[in-house]
């Protein structure tokens, strides 16, 4: 294979939109190394010429930070959506070099001193809010990056950072591999009774793709290892195919109706089994596999978690903090005490309701003659919850799918954005390269038709190469300094990634209501990134926003899924075009508070165990990480977890994502988002003029100001007062419990 030269490396070329279709594993090592060499030279020059002024400090610094963020972002994104062993290996090789450069940049004394000089200069008060925030943030981050540490301590700090980056990467890879590893082939239809048609279609599709994967690996190994004549090759190939007939034949024609079906731990399949499979032993097997992912053998994350927690604590001590949670909170709205106080308040409001939820399930299961009624356990809860929901509200999630086809949902979402924020969104497929044929590309325009942003949307689950969950991230941020023409700012570009059920056959992707909420949620993040009016690149869009405020716009958008006009606008049967019946809409709204106590406790368990592990847990001490989880679960789970529950081993949010000592942010931001939505309720959700006016205000504050102003100030500017949890508890039907 010819080596890639620097000149033809897509990572090193100038581009308007990243060359996602052209970047391969072979480009990563030379591309990242070439980039780092260039950025090292730029940093040398900056340190040599730095002055405490915007043009001589912040502008060149932004260019360095941005270039690294954009190019590394491409590589990291491809790993999340198009994972393969070559890409992994390439990233693993260059990651230490990238971290080394980030540490050098973050610990630069000349840059730190220049920011300090700006802060202490007589001109400080003439700076805009955004510029003050940039200076303050850079100083704080430099300290957290170890700028004040000397010699041995700095060396120790840098070793810790390198190792933490490596461990996080390995953690995520183990989760993905463990998720992929579980496959259960079923040929007897009785075993999968209750599974809806969409899940059966998906399981049959998995069987087909499994056969192709097997076949490809066989063909490939034969090609690699055989250099003799064609006839020998074809003879051997057919011989191997005969040997593997049981494995390979039949899968090609797998169908939803006749199977075979392959059950996986990928979210759409796992959820369908938990909610609908009548076969209790199948539910148990799949549940046990799910909560023990990445907890045994070569893929065991237990030791990685312990190493991560130990290193985080060491890092905190080096920076003169008591624990890692204090380090995490140094750049957030909350303090450890405030976060714990909120979690406890919500726990108390949720507990009795959650206990009642379990009692209701037991009673209902008993009324249905279920043998397990007196002994309901984890693999029964979702199944019986769905049956009770169907009975109580006469809603069957699966029967609603035909009313939520992805094209209609997207149309409705874009119409809502037009109403609330005065923007137009149009398809721009083909304008930018994409990483998979299913990825869509869109242009966002303002009320006079000028482009203001762009975004990619990658909706479907691809278990063999794409990590689970849903997320939004920036591709590039709005920036005056990085303007293409020297006049107008560079426009922001985002990507939105989901993992919903793909189209099966000639049917479009038919979504559960939860998947609809997920798309609205991720789009809320994208809106904050895209509708920023902030021209200072370091605090534009989602940059520079405190982590516990960043979920505000995403959770805010979820509320619109229950707004009558919005929901009825998207809920059209994909074949007949008929609208969702009015009584079903009313039931959906009524069902919103169904099991709210249980669902709240689930999030509180995650948030509390995260804080416990980063405040009180002593690595290598008398308690194991699983002891901590069990102790937390006593107060946050009505049914205690299984003794072998190892959910921590797949808790990527805190061990491979940005949520370490920050998972509470979901609840913290939920308070903000519910309170923000209540401004629309106060104005009158049926009053289109009032909705547009309030939407305009939301856009000009929450969405426009980015990280250029403290989030509490931004919230007060929108709402006219500080936030309270009342709206959240009211929306969840838990207000009386809190009182």
XYZ file of C-alpha atoms in Angstrom:
739
model
C 0.000 0.000 0.000
C 1.473 3.368 -1.016
C 2.217 5.721 1.840
C 0.058 8.808 2.118
C 2.008 12.025 1.585
C 1.235 15.165 3.586
C -0.018 16.845 0.385
C -2.770 14.330 -0.291
C -3.827 13.785 3.335
C -7.470 14.928 3.632
C -6.963 15.848 7.310
C -4.379 18.474 6.371
C -6.244 20.167 3.537
C -8.329 23.302 3.887
C -12.035 22.507 3.734
C -15.395 24.153 4.255
C -16.910 20.856 5.387
C -14.791 17.956 6.690
C -13.906 15.237 4.145
C -15.689 12.528 6.161
C -15.924 10.297 3.079
C -12.184 10.454 2.344
C -10.567 10.054 5.772
C -9.313 6.524 6.424
C -7.258 4.932 9.191
C -4.095 5.308 7.066
C -4.485 9.121 7.167
C -4.643 9.384 10.956
C -1.001 8.906 11.991
C 0.589 11.182 9.348
C -2.324 13.630 9.501
C -2.355 14.179 13.264
C 1.457 14.212 13.461
C 1.662 16.739 10.610
C -0.968 18.885 12.320
C 0.814 18.755 15.688
C 4.129 19.756 14.094
C 2.445 22.808 12.556
C 0.636 23.713 15.803
C 3.855 23.334 17.842
C 5.474 25.934 15.567
C 2.430 28.220 15.904
C 2.571 27.885 19.702
C 6.315 28.678 19.738
C 5.585 31.814 17.735
C 2.687 32.820 19.995
C 4.750 32.397 23.165
C 7.608 34.405 21.601
C 5.418 37.350 20.493
C 2.577 37.256 23.047
C 1.241 40.527 24.464
C -1.764 41.064 26.769
C -4.055 42.151 23.927
C -6.779 40.483 21.875
C -4.913 40.449 18.509
C -1.620 39.256 20.046
C -3.039 36.688 22.472
C -6.613 35.516 21.997
C -6.853 35.490 18.200
C -3.737 33.357 17.550
C -4.686 31.110 20.507
C -8.184 30.574 19.106
C -6.708 29.537 15.743
C -4.520 26.902 17.410
C -7.300 25.551 19.649
C -9.810 25.509 16.805
C -7.613 23.664 14.318
C -6.841 20.932 16.838
C -10.494 20.675 17.866
C -11.778 20.426 14.276
C -9.240 17.884 12.971
C -9.216 15.687 16.082
C -13.015 16.005 16.075
C -13.173 14.415 12.593
C -11.086 11.423 13.681
C -12.903 10.971 16.978
C -16.298 11.287 15.304
C -15.438 8.603 12.750
C -14.415 6.304 15.594
C -17.882 6.783 17.143
C -19.866 6.185 13.939
C -17.583 4.014 11.781
C -15.412 2.102 14.227
C -12.855 -0.437 13.017
C -9.666 -1.968 14.389
C -7.312 -0.049 12.049
C -8.820 3.292 13.055
C -8.643 2.356 16.741
C -5.011 1.390 16.462
C -4.100 4.610 14.611
C -5.873 6.798 17.178
C -4.234 4.877 20.026
C -0.799 5.582 18.523
C -1.230 9.357 18.121
C -3.382 10.083 21.147
C -0.439 10.454 23.586
C 1.171 12.984 21.220
C -2.057 14.966 20.989
C -2.482 14.965 24.798
C 1.168 16.010 25.229
C 0.561 19.029 22.983
C -2.684 19.945 24.820
C -0.835 19.821 28.137
C 1.954 22.032 26.826
C -0.633 24.517 25.550
C -2.717 24.370 28.737
C 0.351 24.867 30.925
C 1.902 27.704 28.910
C 3.190 30.288 31.410
C 3.535 33.104 28.802
C -0.124 32.661 27.743
C -1.331 32.378 31.360
C 0.614 35.483 32.403
C -0.763 37.454 29.441
C -4.346 36.576 30.447
C -3.571 37.583 34.039
C -2.184 40.897 32.762
C -5.406 41.588 30.819
C -7.465 40.869 33.935
C -5.345 43.207 36.043
C -5.114 46.002 33.456
C -6.997 49.340 33.786
C -8.898 48.429 30.572
C -10.550 45.389 32.188
C -13.910 47.095 32.734
C -14.122 48.204 29.100
C -14.194 44.575 27.892
C -17.486 42.977 26.786
C -19.076 40.249 28.966
C -17.960 37.629 26.454
C -14.332 38.770 26.494
C -14.274 38.898 30.301
C -15.651 35.333 30.384
C -12.940 34.164 27.971
C -10.175 35.669 30.116
C -11.614 34.286 33.378
C -12.193 30.841 31.851
C -8.703 30.633 30.357
C -7.120 31.535 33.711
C -9.253 28.991 35.584
C -8.602 26.250 33.009
C -4.854 26.925 33.024
C -4.826 26.385 36.798
C -6.874 23.182 36.395
C -4.445 22.121 33.653
C -1.573 22.368 36.131
C 0.015 25.669 35.043
C 0.992 26.441 38.651
C 2.620 23.062 39.261
C 6.393 22.858 39.324
C 8.779 20.197 37.971
C 8.032 16.800 39.581
C 4.414 17.626 40.295
C 3.826 18.846 36.756
C 5.453 15.717 35.347
C 3.236 13.549 37.566
C 0.152 15.554 36.526
C 0.980 15.104 32.825
C 1.473 11.360 33.234
C -1.944 11.160 34.915
C -3.626 13.070 32.060
C -2.047 10.806 29.435
C -3.099 7.673 31.265
C -6.654 8.942 31.866
C -7.092 9.620 28.161
C -5.845 6.134 27.279
C -8.057 4.427 29.874
C -11.195 6.285 28.742
C -10.592 5.219 25.167
C -10.100 1.590 26.231
C -13.229 1.700 28.410
C -15.397 2.802 25.456
C -13.884 0.187 23.139
C -14.619 -2.574 25.669
C -18.256 -1.461 25.958
C -18.700 -1.451 22.181
C -17.024 -4.854 21.791
C -18.979 -6.403 24.672
C -22.241 -5.079 23.210
C -21.383 -6.523 19.797
C -20.266 -9.846 21.274
C -23.687 -10.954 22.512
C -25.791 -12.540 19.770
C -28.563 -15.027 20.406
C -29.962 -16.790 17.381
C -33.575 -17.965 17.662
C -35.354 -20.241 15.213
C -38.482 -21.155 17.213
C -41.146 -18.456 16.938
C -42.610 -19.419 20.339
C -39.431 -18.159 22.014
C -39.961 -14.615 20.735
C -43.698 -14.386 21.205
C -44.846 -10.839 21.972
C -42.051 -9.111 20.067
C -43.583 -6.529 17.718
C -43.140 -6.636 13.949
C -40.514 -3.860 13.954
C -38.347 -5.768 16.444
C -38.760 -9.030 14.493
C -37.767 -7.207 11.297
C -34.708 -5.806 13.025
C -33.762 -9.231 14.459
C -34.126 -10.808 10.994
C -32.004 -7.995 9.519
C -29.354 -8.757 12.180
C -29.428 -12.403 11.085
C -28.798 -11.378 7.467
C -25.953 -9.023 8.372
C -24.457 -11.665 10.693
C -24.343 -14.093 7.792
C -22.667 -11.495 5.589
C -20.097 -10.732 8.285
C -19.318 -14.440 8.669
C -19.113 -14.874 4.927
C -16.881 -11.832 4.391
C -14.472 -12.922 7.097
C -14.250 -16.413 5.539
C -13.694 -15.055 2.035
C -11.128 -12.599 3.318
C -9.106 -15.152 5.265
C -9.094 -17.463 2.273
C -7.843 -14.677 0.010
C -5.130 -13.734 2.447
C -3.829 -17.195 3.139
C -4.136 -18.825 -0.274
C -1.809 -18.162 -3.155
C -2.432 -21.264 -5.163
C -4.451 -21.772 -8.265
C -7.967 -20.572 -8.863
C -9.469 -24.079 -9.047
C -8.058 -25.049 -5.691
C -9.420 -21.811 -4.276
C -12.961 -22.340 -5.584
C -12.957 -25.964 -4.457
C -11.874 -25.002 -0.953
C -14.309 -22.108 -0.815
C -17.285 -24.298 -1.631
C -16.004 -26.912 0.827
C -15.817 -24.300 3.619
C -19.275 -23.012 2.710
C -20.653 -26.556 2.982
C -19.012 -27.019 6.360
C -20.535 -23.780 7.547
C -23.860 -24.386 5.901
C -25.732 -24.394 9.189
C -24.191 -21.072 10.072
C -24.561 -19.417 6.726
C -27.535 -20.861 4.916
C -30.998 -19.539 5.534
C -29.773 -16.287 7.083
C -29.708 -14.683 3.666
C -33.481 -15.117 3.459
C -34.192 -14.363 7.116
C -37.550 -12.624 7.475
C -39.569 -11.028 10.252
C -42.220 -13.690 9.711
C -40.113 -16.864 9.550
C -36.735 -15.994 11.052
C -34.172 -16.902 12.005
C -33.908 -13.960 14.393
C -30.721 -12.690 16.032
C -31.193 -10.891 19.353
C -28.477 -8.359 20.225
C -27.808 -5.906 23.055
C -28.118 -2.937 20.724
C -30.601 -0.486 22.263
C -33.601 -0.926 19.879
C -33.408 -4.726 20.228
C -32.673 -4.781 23.975
C -35.568 -2.419 24.778
C -37.996 -4.383 22.585
C -37.131 -7.660 24.364
C -37.444 -6.086 27.829
C -40.797 -4.499 27.047
C -42.495 -7.114 24.902
C -40.998 -10.631 25.034
C -43.461 -12.945 26.815
C -40.667 -15.482 27.242
C -39.484 -14.642 30.759
C -36.291 -16.690 30.487
C -35.316 -14.793 27.306
C -35.869 -11.493 29.123
C -33.730 -12.729 32.000
C -30.898 -13.915 29.746
C -30.806 -10.636 27.793
C -31.098 -8.488 30.931
C -28.271 -10.333 32.695
C -26.092 -10.007 29.593
C -26.859 -6.283 29.420
C -26.051 -5.392 33.044
C -22.854 -7.457 32.987
C -21.461 -6.032 29.736
C -17.713 -5.357 29.779
C -17.324 -6.950 33.219
C -15.486 -10.202 32.470
C -12.602 -11.678 30.503
C -10.518 -9.502 28.176
C -13.238 -6.837 28.064
C -13.549 -6.372 31.851
C -13.677 -2.659 32.719
C -13.513 -3.141 36.521
C -9.787 -2.556 36.803
C -9.962 0.342 34.323
C -12.618 2.041 36.502
C -10.466 1.642 39.616
C -7.441 3.052 37.824
C -9.470 6.004 36.495
C -10.859 6.841 39.957
C -7.427 6.516 41.573
C -5.818 8.810 38.988
C -8.633 11.376 39.207
C -8.187 11.552 42.971
C -4.410 11.960 42.582
C -4.997 14.741 40.066
C -7.374 16.512 42.480
C -4.834 16.337 45.320
C -2.074 17.736 43.078
C -4.352 20.710 42.331
C -5.089 21.160 46.075
C -8.685 19.926 45.948
C -10.115 17.365 48.377
C -11.608 15.154 45.678
C -12.262 14.991 41.958
C -15.850 16.245 42.271
C -14.495 19.586 43.493
C -12.275 19.788 40.386
C -15.269 19.004 38.193
C -17.484 21.597 39.937
C -14.838 24.329 39.612
C -16.150 24.958 36.082
C -19.859 24.313 36.713
C -22.852 26.236 38.075
C -23.340 23.936 41.063
C -21.156 23.055 44.032
C -20.925 19.514 45.436
C -23.228 20.522 48.313
C -25.797 22.159 46.012
C -25.824 19.162 43.667
C -26.281 16.716 46.565
C -29.016 18.897 48.029
C -30.965 18.896 44.743
C -30.567 15.129 44.276
C -31.826 14.452 47.798
C -34.815 16.782 47.363
C -35.782 14.995 44.147
C -35.158 11.575 45.726
C -37.554 12.303 48.571
C -40.163 13.559 46.114
C -39.779 10.392 44.007
C -39.441 7.563 46.540
C -43.047 6.971 47.670
C -44.281 7.292 44.087
C -41.714 4.680 42.981
C -42.744 2.269 45.768
C -46.356 2.696 44.643
C -45.301 2.015 41.025
C -43.983 -1.433 42.034
C -47.109 -2.208 44.080
C -49.267 -1.276 41.086
C -47.244 -3.592 38.843
C -47.551 -6.484 41.290
C -51.307 -6.030 41.560
C -51.678 -5.827 37.804
C -49.458 -8.874 37.124
C -51.499 -10.787 39.708
C -54.749 -9.785 38.008
C -53.324 -11.183 34.753
C -52.508 -14.501 36.445
C -48.732 -14.046 36.126
C -46.759 -16.707 37.996
C -44.073 -14.129 38.860
C -46.525 -11.567 40.308
C -45.271 -11.933 43.889
C -41.666 -12.017 42.822
C -41.315 -9.290 40.195
C -37.700 -8.606 39.391
C -35.623 -6.513 36.992
C -36.459 -8.384 33.786
C -40.171 -8.218 34.624
C -40.490 -4.502 35.383
C -40.403 -3.111 31.834
C -42.548 -5.939 30.492
C -45.314 -5.464 33.056
C -44.960 -1.681 32.938
C -45.791 -1.804 29.243
C -48.759 -4.113 29.849
C -50.078 -1.826 32.622
C -49.542 1.264 30.479
C -51.508 -0.391 27.655
C -54.264 -1.296 30.088
C -54.347 2.011 31.971
C -54.024 4.406 29.058
C -54.898 2.022 26.250
C -51.588 2.983 24.623
C -49.397 0.459 22.890
C -46.024 2.023 22.061
C -45.554 -0.354 19.147
C -48.978 0.354 17.674
C -48.070 4.055 17.718
C -44.944 3.557 15.585
C -46.782 3.876 12.229
C -47.815 7.403 13.305
C -44.193 8.461 13.864
C -42.272 8.006 10.635
C -38.907 9.747 10.656
C -39.607 12.015 7.625
C -42.821 13.344 9.247
C -41.147 13.809 12.641
C -38.322 15.805 11.047
C -40.792 17.980 9.108
C -42.715 18.718 12.303
C -39.534 19.476 14.234
C -38.374 21.931 11.566
C -41.799 23.601 11.495
C -41.668 24.035 15.262
C -38.195 25.616 14.978
C -39.611 28.024 12.372
C -42.509 29.006 14.651
C -40.418 29.419 17.790
C -37.207 30.854 16.415
C -38.012 32.222 12.958
C -35.603 29.939 11.074
C -35.944 27.871 7.872
C -34.270 24.472 7.561
C -33.779 22.894 4.150
C -32.148 19.728 2.861
C -28.647 20.307 1.466
C -27.659 16.689 0.785
C -24.642 16.517 -1.497
C -23.220 19.852 -0.358
C -20.961 18.189 2.233
C -19.280 14.760 2.244
C -20.843 12.222 4.658
C -19.577 9.056 6.381
C -22.550 6.800 5.583
C -25.210 6.780 2.870
C -27.978 7.253 5.474
C -26.539 10.540 6.790
C -28.525 13.667 5.868
C -27.161 17.216 5.588
C -29.211 20.378 6.244
C -28.839 24.145 5.882
C -30.337 26.568 8.447
C -31.435 29.998 7.196
C -32.628 33.123 8.986
C -35.908 34.944 8.296
C -34.451 36.738 5.239
C -33.063 33.544 3.719
C -29.359 33.914 4.565
C -27.546 30.738 5.717
C -26.630 30.868 9.423
C -25.598 27.233 10.126
C -25.454 23.655 8.835
C -25.870 20.223 10.416
C -25.529 16.493 9.724
C -28.088 13.971 10.953
C -27.146 10.273 11.342
C -30.327 8.604 12.644
C -30.010 4.807 12.536
C -28.487 2.105 14.692
C -25.458 0.287 13.159
C -24.399 -2.132 15.922
C -21.256 -3.375 14.191
C -19.578 0.047 13.910
C -21.485 2.761 15.787
C -21.470 3.376 19.519
C -24.771 3.332 21.375
C -26.827 6.269 22.592
C -27.573 9.613 21.008
C -25.444 12.727 20.982
C -24.816 16.095 19.373
C -21.406 17.632 18.904
C -19.858 20.561 17.130
C -18.046 20.152 13.820
C -16.997 23.815 13.723
C -18.117 26.788 15.840
C -19.165 30.276 14.785
C -16.136 32.578 14.785
C -15.180 36.090 13.729
C -11.445 35.291 13.784
C -11.878 32.262 11.495
C -14.017 34.111 8.957
C -13.620 32.768 5.405
C -13.959 36.177 3.752
C -12.631 38.452 6.495
C -16.042 40.111 6.811
C -18.760 37.699 7.990
C -18.092 35.151 10.757
C -17.486 31.490 9.972
C -20.832 29.699 10.319
C -21.362 26.913 12.867
C -21.753 23.271 11.796
C -23.102 20.534 14.088
C -23.791 16.832 13.912
C -26.689 14.974 15.501
C -26.383 11.215 15.976
C -29.143 8.825 17.087
C -29.492 5.039 17.246
C -33.083 4.405 16.290
C -34.673 1.537 14.409
C -33.597 1.696 10.758
C -36.071 1.362 7.881
C -37.060 -2.271 7.304
C -37.911 -3.260 3.744
C -39.856 -0.480 2.032
C -41.099 1.041 5.305
C -39.489 4.248 6.590
C -37.948 4.296 10.070
C -40.982 4.022 12.359
C -40.210 5.527 15.740
C -41.299 4.932 19.286
C -42.460 8.027 21.129
C -39.242 7.846 23.166
C -37.197 7.988 19.951
C -39.195 11.061 18.924
C -38.269 12.704 22.245
C -34.609 11.775 21.664
C -34.525 13.502 18.259
C -36.118 16.634 19.772
C -33.560 16.482 22.612
C -30.478 16.299 20.381
C -31.909 18.991 18.118
C -32.129 21.291 21.167
C -28.365 20.926 21.637
C -27.831 21.580 17.932
C -29.980 24.737 18.085
C -27.859 26.205 20.872
C -24.748 25.552 18.810
C -26.240 26.854 15.543
C -28.308 29.862 16.629
C -25.562 31.530 18.618
C -25.005 35.196 17.813
C -21.707 35.121 19.648
C -18.783 35.998 17.352
C -16.032 35.245 19.884
C -15.209 31.680 18.846
C -14.040 30.525 22.288
C -17.519 31.125 23.770
C -19.746 30.668 20.707
C -22.546 28.110 20.618
C -22.065 25.378 23.205
C -18.437 26.373 23.871
C -17.764 27.842 27.268
C -21.211 26.958 28.677
C -21.050 25.381 32.123
C -21.640 21.645 31.794
C -24.639 21.586 34.125
C -26.439 24.200 32.007
C -25.724 22.594 28.652
C -28.735 20.230 28.821
C -31.177 23.142 29.213
C -32.132 23.637 25.518
C -32.175 19.890 24.797
C -34.532 19.019 27.640
C -36.545 22.150 26.892
C -37.244 20.860 23.363
C -38.566 17.531 24.713
C -41.495 19.394 26.285
C -42.839 20.216 22.811
C -43.460 16.512 22.158
C -46.488 16.889 24.467
C -47.693 20.142 22.912
C -50.904 19.338 21.064
C -50.308 21.286 17.868
C -46.707 20.093 17.564
C -47.485 16.438 18.210
C -50.561 16.336 15.975
C -48.457 17.951 13.253
C -45.965 15.061 13.223
C -48.214 12.134 14.156
C -49.543 11.089 10.728
C -49.921 7.439 9.750
C -47.127 6.689 7.261
C -49.456 4.747 4.907
C -52.881 6.361 5.253
C -51.872 9.883 6.299
C -54.525 9.858 9.045
C -53.772 11.908 12.157
C -53.195 10.405 15.562
C -56.666 10.096 17.151
C -57.396 12.869 19.661
C -58.108 10.410 22.467
C -54.677 8.798 21.920
C -53.015 12.212 22.176
C -54.811 12.854 25.484
C -53.707 9.444 26.755
C -50.085 10.185 25.800
C -50.231 13.394 27.827
C -51.840 11.559 30.750
C -49.184 8.828 30.508
C -46.406 11.412 30.752
C -46.336 11.092 34.540
C -46.663 7.287 34.399
C -43.966 5.773 36.655
C -42.367 9.221 37.007
C -41.123 8.279 40.480
C -39.353 5.145 39.185
C -37.837 6.895 36.184
C -36.650 9.767 38.356
C -35.013 7.366 40.833
C -33.182 5.618 37.981
C -31.497 8.894 36.968
C -30.866 9.737 40.618
C -29.087 6.398 41.124
C -26.722 7.206 38.242
C -26.140 10.771 39.449
C -25.633 9.798 43.092
C -23.266 6.888 42.445
C -21.245 9.196 40.190
C -20.904 11.809 42.960
C -20.166 9.159 45.621
C -17.382 7.643 43.524
C -15.844 11.076 43.008
C -16.235 12.415 46.566
C -16.210 9.716 49.248
C -14.924 6.544 47.551
C -11.357 5.532 48.434
C -9.721 3.511 45.619
C -8.221 0.363 47.137
C -10.137 0.991 50.381
C -12.572 -1.317 52.208
C -15.454 -0.692 49.763
C -15.431 -1.796 46.117
C -17.067 0.289 43.387
C -19.898 -2.262 43.404
C -20.343 -1.859 47.183
C -20.800 1.889 46.594
C -23.385 1.226 43.881
C -25.286 -1.185 46.156
C -25.228 1.315 49.031
C -26.552 4.078 46.763
C -29.151 1.686 45.325
C -30.646 1.068 48.780
C -31.949 4.650 48.686
C -32.558 4.934 44.938
C -33.938 1.540 43.864
C -37.068 -0.054 45.242
C -35.877 -3.460 43.975
C -32.178 -3.840 44.821
C -29.842 -4.568 41.886
C -28.746 -8.142 41.199
C -25.599 -9.151 43.119
C -23.846 -9.544 39.756
C -25.091 -6.191 38.363
C -22.069 -4.463 36.811
C -23.763 -1.520 35.093
C -20.785 0.647 36.119
C -18.677 -1.280 33.591
C -20.712 0.233 30.754
C -21.335 3.659 32.355
C -19.598 5.491 29.511
C -21.005 8.893 30.498
C -18.672 9.132 33.474
C -15.764 6.877 32.461
C -15.468 7.682 28.759
C -17.522 10.859 28.344
C -17.539 14.308 29.880
C -19.926 13.577 32.751
C -17.479 12.552 35.510
C -18.857 14.038 38.759
C -21.342 15.725 36.455
C -24.159 13.252 35.786
C -26.274 15.289 38.221
C -26.252 17.885 35.394
C -29.206 16.135 33.756
C -31.368 16.818 36.804
C -29.877 20.260 37.399
C -30.592 21.282 33.803
C -34.030 19.618 33.916
C -34.964 22.121 36.630
C -33.802 24.945 34.328
C -35.506 23.528 31.224
C -38.868 22.828 32.896
C -38.852 26.327 34.385
C -37.954 27.797 30.972
C -40.817 25.898 29.317
C -43.196 27.146 32.005
C -42.581 30.667 30.584
C -44.391 29.458 27.441
C -47.142 27.912 29.574
C -47.535 31.205 31.433
C -47.728 33.103 28.127
C -50.319 30.628 26.780
C -49.391 27.673 24.591
C -52.454 28.227 22.384
C -51.641 31.882 21.795
C -49.419 31.733 18.700
C -48.393 35.393 19.024
C -47.335 34.905 22.665
C -45.498 31.660 21.780
C -43.561 33.438 19.014
C -42.675 36.360 21.287
C -41.491 34.040 24.066
C -39.623 31.919 21.489
C -37.871 35.033 20.211
C -36.821 35.919 23.767
C -35.572 32.341 24.347
C -33.566 32.529 21.127
C -32.039 35.929 21.976
C -30.938 34.761 25.435
C -30.551 30.997 26.001
C -29.631 30.190 22.387
C -27.857 33.363 21.246
C -25.500 34.244 24.096
C -23.527 30.977 24.125
C -20.839 30.827 26.796
C -20.423 34.602 26.658
C -22.413 35.161 29.844
C -22.822 33.133 33.048
C -25.768 30.719 32.603
C -27.577 31.918 35.728
C -27.483 35.495 34.384
C -28.704 34.270 30.988
C -31.571 32.380 32.649
C -32.592 35.398 34.726
C -32.465 37.546 31.581
C -34.936 35.144 29.926
C -37.176 34.287 32.865
C -36.971 37.462 34.960
C -36.040 35.483 38.100
C -33.879 32.612 39.351
C -35.000 29.015 38.607
C -37.077 26.828 40.961
C -37.767 23.056 40.739
C -41.558 23.526 40.975
C -42.233 23.278 37.233
C -40.214 20.049 36.964
C -42.066 18.414 39.852
C -45.393 19.621 38.444
C -44.627 18.204 34.971
C -43.698 14.883 36.612
C -46.764 14.794 38.847
C -44.526 14.807 41.950
C -45.235 18.298 43.309
C -47.447 17.180 46.189
C -44.812 14.664 47.328
C -42.182 17.414 47.435
C -44.465 19.696 49.432
